[in-house]
XYZ file of C-alpha atoms in Angstrom:
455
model
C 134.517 86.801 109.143
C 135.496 89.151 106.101
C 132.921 91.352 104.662
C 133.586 91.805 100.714
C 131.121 94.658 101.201
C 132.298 98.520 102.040
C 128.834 99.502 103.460
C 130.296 99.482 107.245
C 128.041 100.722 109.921
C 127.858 103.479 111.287
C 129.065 104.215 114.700
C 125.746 103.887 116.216
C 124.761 101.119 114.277
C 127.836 99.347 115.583
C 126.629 100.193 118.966
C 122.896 98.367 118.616
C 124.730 95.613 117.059
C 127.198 95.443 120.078
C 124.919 96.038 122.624
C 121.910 93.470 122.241
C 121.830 90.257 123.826
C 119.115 87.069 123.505
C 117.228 88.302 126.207
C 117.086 92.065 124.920
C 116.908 92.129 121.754
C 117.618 95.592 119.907
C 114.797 95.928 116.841
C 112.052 98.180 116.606
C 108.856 97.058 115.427
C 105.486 98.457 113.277
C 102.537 96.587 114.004
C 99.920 97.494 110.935
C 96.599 96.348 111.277
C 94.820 96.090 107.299
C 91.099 95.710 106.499
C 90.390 92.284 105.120
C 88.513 92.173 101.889
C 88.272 88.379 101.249
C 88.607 85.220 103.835
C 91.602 84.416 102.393
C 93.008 87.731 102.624
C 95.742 86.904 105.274
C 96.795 84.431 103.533
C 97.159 86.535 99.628
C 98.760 88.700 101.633
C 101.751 86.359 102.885
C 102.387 85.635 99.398
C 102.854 88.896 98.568
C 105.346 89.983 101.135
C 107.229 87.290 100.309
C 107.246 87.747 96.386
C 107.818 91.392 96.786
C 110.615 90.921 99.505
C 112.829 88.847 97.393
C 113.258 92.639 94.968
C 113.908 94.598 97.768
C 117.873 95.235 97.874
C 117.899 96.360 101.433
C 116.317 93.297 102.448
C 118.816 91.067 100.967
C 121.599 92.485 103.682
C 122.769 90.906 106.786
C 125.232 91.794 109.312
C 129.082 90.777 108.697
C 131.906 91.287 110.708
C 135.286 92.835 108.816
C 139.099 92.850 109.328
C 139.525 96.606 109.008
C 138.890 98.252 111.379
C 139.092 95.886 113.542
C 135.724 95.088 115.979
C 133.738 96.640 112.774
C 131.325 95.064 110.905
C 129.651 95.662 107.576
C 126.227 95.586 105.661
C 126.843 92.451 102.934
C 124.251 90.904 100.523
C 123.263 87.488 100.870
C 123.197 84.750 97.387
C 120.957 82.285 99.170
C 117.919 84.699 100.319
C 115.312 82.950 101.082
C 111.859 85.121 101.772
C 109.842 82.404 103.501
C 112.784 82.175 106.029
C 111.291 86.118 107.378
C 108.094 86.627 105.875
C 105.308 84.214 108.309
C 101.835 83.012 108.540
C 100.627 82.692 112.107
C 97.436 80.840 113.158
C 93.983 83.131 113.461
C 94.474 85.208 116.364
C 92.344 87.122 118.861
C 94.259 89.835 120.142
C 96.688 91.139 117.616
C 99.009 93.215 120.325
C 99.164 89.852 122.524
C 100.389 88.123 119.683
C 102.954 90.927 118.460
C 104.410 91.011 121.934
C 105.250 87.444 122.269
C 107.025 88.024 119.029
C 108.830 90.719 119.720
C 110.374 89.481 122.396
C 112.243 86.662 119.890
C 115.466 87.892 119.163
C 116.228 87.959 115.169
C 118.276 85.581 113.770
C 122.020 87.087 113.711
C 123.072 85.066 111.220
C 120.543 86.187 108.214
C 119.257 89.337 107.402
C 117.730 90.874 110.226
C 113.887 91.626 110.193
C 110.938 90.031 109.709
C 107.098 90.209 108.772
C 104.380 88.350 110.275
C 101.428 88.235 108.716
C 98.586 88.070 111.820
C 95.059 87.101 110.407
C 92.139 87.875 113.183
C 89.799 84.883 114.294
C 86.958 87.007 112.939
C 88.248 86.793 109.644
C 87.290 90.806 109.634
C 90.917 91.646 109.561
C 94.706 90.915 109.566
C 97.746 92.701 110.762
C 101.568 92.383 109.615
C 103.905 93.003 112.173
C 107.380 94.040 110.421
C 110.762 93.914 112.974
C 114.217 95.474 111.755
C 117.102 95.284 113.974
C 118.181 98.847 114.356
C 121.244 98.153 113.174
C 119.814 97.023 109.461
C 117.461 100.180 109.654
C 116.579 103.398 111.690
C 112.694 104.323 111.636
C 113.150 106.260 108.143
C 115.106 103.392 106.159
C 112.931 100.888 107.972
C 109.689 102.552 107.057
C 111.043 102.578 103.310
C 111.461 98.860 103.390
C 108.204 98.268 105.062
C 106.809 100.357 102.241
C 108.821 98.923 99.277
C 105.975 95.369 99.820
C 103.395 97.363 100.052
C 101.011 97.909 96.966
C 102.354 100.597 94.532
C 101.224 103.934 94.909
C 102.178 107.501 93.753
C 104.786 107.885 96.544
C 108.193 107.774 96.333
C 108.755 106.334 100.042
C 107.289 102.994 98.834
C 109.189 102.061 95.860
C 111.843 99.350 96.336
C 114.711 101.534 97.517
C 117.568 101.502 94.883
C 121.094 100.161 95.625
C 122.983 102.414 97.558
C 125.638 104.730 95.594
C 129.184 103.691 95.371
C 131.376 104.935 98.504
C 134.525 107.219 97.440
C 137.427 105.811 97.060
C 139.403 106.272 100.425
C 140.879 105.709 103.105
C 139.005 104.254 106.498
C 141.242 104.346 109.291
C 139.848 102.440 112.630
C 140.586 105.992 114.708
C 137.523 107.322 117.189
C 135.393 109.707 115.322
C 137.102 110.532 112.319
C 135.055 109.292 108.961
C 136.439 108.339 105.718
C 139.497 110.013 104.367
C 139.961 110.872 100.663
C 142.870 111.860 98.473
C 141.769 115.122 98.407
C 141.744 115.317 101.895
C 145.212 114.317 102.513
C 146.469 117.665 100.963
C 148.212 119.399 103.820
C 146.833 122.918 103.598
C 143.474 121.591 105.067
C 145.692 119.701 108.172
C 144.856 122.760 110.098
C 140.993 122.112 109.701
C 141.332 118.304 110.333
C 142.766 119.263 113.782
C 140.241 121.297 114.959
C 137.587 119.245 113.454
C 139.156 116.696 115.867
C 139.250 119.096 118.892
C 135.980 120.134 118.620
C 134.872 116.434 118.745
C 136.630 115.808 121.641
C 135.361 119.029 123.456
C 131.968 118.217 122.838
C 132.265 114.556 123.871
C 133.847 115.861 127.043
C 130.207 118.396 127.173
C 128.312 114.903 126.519
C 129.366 113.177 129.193
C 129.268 115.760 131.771
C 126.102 116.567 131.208
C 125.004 112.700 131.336
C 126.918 112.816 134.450
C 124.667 115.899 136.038
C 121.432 114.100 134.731
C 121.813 111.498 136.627
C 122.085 113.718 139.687
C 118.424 114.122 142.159
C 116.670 111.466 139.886
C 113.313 111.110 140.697
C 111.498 108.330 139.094
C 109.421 105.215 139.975
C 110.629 101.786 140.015
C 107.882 100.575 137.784
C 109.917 102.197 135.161
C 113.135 100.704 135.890
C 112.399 97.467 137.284
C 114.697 94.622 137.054
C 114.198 93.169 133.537
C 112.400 89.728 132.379
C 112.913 89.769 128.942
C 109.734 89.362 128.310
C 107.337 91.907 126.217
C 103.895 93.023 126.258
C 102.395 95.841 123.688
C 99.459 97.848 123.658
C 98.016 100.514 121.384
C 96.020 103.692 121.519
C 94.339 105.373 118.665
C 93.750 109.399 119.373
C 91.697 111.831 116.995
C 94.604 114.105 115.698
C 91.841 117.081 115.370
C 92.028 116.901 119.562
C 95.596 117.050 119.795
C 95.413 120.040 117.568
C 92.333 121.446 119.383
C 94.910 121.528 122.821
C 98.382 122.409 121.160
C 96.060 126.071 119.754
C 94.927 126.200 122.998
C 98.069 126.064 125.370
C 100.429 126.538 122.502
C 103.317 124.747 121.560
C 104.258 121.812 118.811
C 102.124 118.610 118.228
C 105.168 116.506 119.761
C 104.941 118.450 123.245
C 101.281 117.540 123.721
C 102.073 114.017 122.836
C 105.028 113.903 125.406
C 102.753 116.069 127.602
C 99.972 112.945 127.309
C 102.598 110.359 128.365
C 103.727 112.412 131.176
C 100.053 112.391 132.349
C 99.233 109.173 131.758
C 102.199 107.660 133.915
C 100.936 109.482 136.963
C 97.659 108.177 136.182
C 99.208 104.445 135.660
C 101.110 105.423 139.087
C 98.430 106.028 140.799
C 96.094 103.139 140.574
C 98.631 100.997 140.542
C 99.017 102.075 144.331
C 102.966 103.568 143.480
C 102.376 106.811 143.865
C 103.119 109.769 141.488
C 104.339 112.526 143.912
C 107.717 114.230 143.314
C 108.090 111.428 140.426
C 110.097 113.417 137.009
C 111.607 110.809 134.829
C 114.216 111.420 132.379
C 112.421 110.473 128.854
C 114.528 110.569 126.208
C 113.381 112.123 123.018
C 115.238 110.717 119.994
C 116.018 113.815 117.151
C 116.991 112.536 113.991
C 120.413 114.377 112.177
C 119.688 112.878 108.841
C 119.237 115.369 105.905
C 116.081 114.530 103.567
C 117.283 112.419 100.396
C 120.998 112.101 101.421
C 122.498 109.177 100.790
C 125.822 109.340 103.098
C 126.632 108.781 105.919
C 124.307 105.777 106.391
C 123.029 103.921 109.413
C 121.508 105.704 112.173
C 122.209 109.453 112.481
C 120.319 110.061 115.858
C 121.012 112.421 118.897
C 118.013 113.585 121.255
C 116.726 115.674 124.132
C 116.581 114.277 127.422
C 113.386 115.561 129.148
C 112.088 115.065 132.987
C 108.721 114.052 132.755
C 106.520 116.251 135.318
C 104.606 113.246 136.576
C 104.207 114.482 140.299
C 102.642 117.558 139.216
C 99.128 117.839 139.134
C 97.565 120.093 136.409
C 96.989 118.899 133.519
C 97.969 122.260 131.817
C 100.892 122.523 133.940
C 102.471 119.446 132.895
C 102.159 120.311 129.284
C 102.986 123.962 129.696
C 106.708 122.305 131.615
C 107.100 120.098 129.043
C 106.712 122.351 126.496
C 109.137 125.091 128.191
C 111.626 122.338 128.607
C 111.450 121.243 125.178
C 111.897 124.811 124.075
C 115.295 125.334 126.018
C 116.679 121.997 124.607
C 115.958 122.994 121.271
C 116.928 126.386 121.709
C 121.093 124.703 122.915
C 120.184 122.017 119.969
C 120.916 118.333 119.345
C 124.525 118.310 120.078
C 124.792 119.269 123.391
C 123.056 118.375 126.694
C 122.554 114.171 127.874
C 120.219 113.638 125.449
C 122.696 113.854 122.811
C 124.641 110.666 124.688
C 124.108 108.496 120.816
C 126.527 110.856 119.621
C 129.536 109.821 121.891
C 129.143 106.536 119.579
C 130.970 108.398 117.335
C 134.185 108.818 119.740
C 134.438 104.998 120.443
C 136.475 102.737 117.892
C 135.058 99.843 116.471
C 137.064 97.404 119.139
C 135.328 99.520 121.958
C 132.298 98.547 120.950
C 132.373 95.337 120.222
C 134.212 95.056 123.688
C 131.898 97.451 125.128
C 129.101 96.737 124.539
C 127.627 94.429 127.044
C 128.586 97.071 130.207
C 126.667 99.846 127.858
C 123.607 97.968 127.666
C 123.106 96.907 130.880
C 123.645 100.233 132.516
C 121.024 102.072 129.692
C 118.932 102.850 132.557
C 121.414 105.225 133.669
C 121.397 107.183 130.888
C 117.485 107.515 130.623
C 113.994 106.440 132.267
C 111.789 105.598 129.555
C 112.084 106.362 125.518
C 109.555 108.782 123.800
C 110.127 108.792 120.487
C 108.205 110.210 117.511
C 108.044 107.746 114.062
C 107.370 109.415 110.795
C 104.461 107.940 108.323
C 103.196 108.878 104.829
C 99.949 110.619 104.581
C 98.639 108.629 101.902
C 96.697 105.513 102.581
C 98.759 102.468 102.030
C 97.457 98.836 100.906
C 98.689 95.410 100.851
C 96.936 93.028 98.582
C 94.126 96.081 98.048
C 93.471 95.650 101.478
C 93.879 99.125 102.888
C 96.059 99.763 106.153
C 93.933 101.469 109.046
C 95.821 101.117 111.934
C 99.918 101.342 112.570
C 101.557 101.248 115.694
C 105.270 101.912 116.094
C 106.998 99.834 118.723
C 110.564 101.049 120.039
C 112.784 98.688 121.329
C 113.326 98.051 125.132
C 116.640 98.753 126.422
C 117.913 96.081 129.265
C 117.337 98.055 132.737
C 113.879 99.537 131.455
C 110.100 98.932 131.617
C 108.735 101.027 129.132
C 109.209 102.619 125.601
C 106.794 104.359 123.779
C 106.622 105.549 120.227
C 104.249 107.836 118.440
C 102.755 108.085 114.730
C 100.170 110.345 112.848
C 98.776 108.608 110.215
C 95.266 110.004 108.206
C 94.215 111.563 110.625
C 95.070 109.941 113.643
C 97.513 109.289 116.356
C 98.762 105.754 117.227
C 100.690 105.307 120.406
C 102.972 102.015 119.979
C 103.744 101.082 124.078
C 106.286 98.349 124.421
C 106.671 96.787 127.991
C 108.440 94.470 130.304
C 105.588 92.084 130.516
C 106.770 91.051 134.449
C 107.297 94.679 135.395
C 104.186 96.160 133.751
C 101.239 93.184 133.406
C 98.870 96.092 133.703
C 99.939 97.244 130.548
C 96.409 97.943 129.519
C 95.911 99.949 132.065
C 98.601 102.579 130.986
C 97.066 102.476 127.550
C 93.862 103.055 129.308
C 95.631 106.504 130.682
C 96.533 107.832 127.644
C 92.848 108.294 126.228
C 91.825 109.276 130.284
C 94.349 111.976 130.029
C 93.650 113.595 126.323
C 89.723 114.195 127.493
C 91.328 116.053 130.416
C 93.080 118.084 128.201
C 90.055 119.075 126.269
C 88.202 119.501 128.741
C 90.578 121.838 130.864
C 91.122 123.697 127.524
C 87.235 124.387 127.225
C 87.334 122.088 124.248
């Protein structure tokens, strides 16, 4: 199929694309939970999404494969959009995570744009939730947040206006070679040869770095097979709401960033999970990887995903609470101290070194061997600090949900919003039914905190 549009994707976006199959699918989810005004609030609020989706640009796009460079594919609008085809009302519900997991299992339909919003209304009638998914390769959590946000009621923000069309690429060049990105006229002037060669070199050297560090991670790996079970497919979610005050009350304590005592949490709340589930915590460190994103604020170009990351052993087995967060806060400050490009953590950026083909051919063998390259996913999602409302109904509640890579049990993702910290756990509902119990662990483990910080 030929793609009339020049918005390729990126490398990495190539790779999601690539890499997903039917029975792990590859999009991230929100699940936001509103405040219901009226009884029929659910159901106003269905019509809006779908009203206000139909003048949303990026929403119009679906995935298209192109001719040059061959195995790439392309971002390309869509003349028969139809909103009711993604936006969905679901019957009254009593749990809204049961209901978000069965759905997020569903794979997104390849063949339209790919996301979706369901609109959940609760069988109390109290409340309703809307449970947006966007195939990573459509959006990363920024551009996917600004679509979410671009249905939402207007306010003084400029994350949730309708995002405008994207600028015009330069006219260039795009040759299918590993790495290299678009080539213009001006580059083509052979005085700057000299720094096109060792830009080319130094990619090289540092996907050579990459992958021997990978290599090395994977070396005296310690984890627990409820984290890397053999996969169902299936998917289970759970949330956990956390008073950001407390989180704040422990990082001035101990010391450290916000984002270490979250990681710190989840490191303490799998040895908790480990422990009553009769598996055992002791001597257990599993590799979480901590997604960094490499986009600049308000840039345009490149698009896609820009992502590298830190890959951090969890210090499960250990058992002070302070401990664990004062190791993962050590070993957060040595991987930020060598930075984003180096280390196994940065593995998303060897994306960059495969060609198009490669991935497309690739793909499958990446995906199933993920759990080689990491344990579990930890990964932070941005929100506005303003309240946001659909239909005047005001949004209380958002959990982030990460996808689940084939090979892997558990992904968890992590928001602030007013005030508050949501923990978004996605799981493989055969390999973790006690999902609720982990959540469960997460709250157990913050009062420790407190308390063993006097607080």
């Amino acid at each position: 199929m030929t793609a009339k549009s020049s918005d390729l994707l990126a490398p990495l976006d190539l790779a999601f694309w690539n890499i997903e199959t039917a029975e792990h699918p590859m999009h991230l989810g929100a699940l936001g939970v509103f405040e219901a005004d009226a009884p029929g609030a659910a159901q106003h609020a269905h019509e809006l999404l779908a009203a206000r989706a139909a003048g949303v640009p990026g929403l119009r796009m679906r995935i298209a494969g192109v001719l040059i460079p061959v195995g790439g594919a392309a971002r390309v609008p869509v003349t028969d959009f139809e909103p009711l085809e993604h936006v969905r009302l679901t019957a009254p519900v009593d749990d809204f995570h049961a209901a978000a997991g069965a759905l997020m299992e569903r794979p997104l339909d390849r063949r339209r744009p790919p996301w979706e919003a369901h609109v959940l209304p609760a069988a109390d009638g109290a409340s309703f939730a809307v449970l947006f998914k966007f195939h990573h390769a459509l959006a990363d959590g920024l551009r996917a947040l600004t679509l979410a946000a671009a249905v939402m009621d207007p306010v003084d923000l400029p994350l949730a206006r309708a995002p405008k069309d994207e600028p015009a690429p330069r006219r260039g060049l795009r040759l299918p070679f590993p790495g290299m990105r678009e080539i213009t006229l001006g580059d083509l002037d052979p005085r700057r040869y000299p720094g096109h060669v060792r830009a080319l070199a130094g990619g090289a050297t540092q996907a050579l770095s990459i992958g021997a560090s990978v290599a090395r991670a994977t070396w005296g790996v310690r984890t627990s097979p409820a984290l890397t079970a053999d996969a169902s497919g299936r998917r289970r979610t759970a949330g956990v709401v956390l008073d950001l005050d407390d989180v704040h009350r422990i990082r001035k304590t101990v010391g450290g960033t916000v984002n270490d005592v979250l990681i710190a949490v989840v490191a303490g709340a799998v040895r908790r999970w480990l422990d009553e589930r009769g598996d055992g915590s002791a001597g257990v460190e599993p590799r979480a990887l901590v997604p960094v994103s490499r986009r600049r604020p308000r840039t345009a170009h490149p698009q896609g995903n820009r992502l590298s990351g830190y890959l951090v052993r969890l210090p499960v087995g250990e058992g002070d609470p302070l401990e664990r967060l004062r190791v993962v806060r050590a070993t957060m400050d040595r991987r930020k101290d060598h930075g984003p490009g180096r280390g196994a953590g940065a593995v998303a950026l060897l994306a960059d070194h495969v060609p198009p083909l490669g991935h497309r051919l690739g793909g499958a063998f990446v995906g199933q061997n993920a759990r080689l390259l990491f344990d579990l996913l930890v990964t932070s999602v941005p929100l506005p600090s303003l309240g946001l409302k659909l239909g005047g109904c005001p949004l209380t509640e958002v959990f982030p949900l990460a996808p689940l890579a084939q090979g892997q049990s558990l992904a968890v993702a992590v928001s602030t919003y007013r005030g508050r910290v949501h923990y978004g756990l996605v799981a493989d509902a055969a390999a973790v039914p006690d999902l609720d119990v982990l959540a469960g662990a997460v709250t157990d483990e913050v009062k420790e905190l407190l308390a063993a910080c006097g607080a």
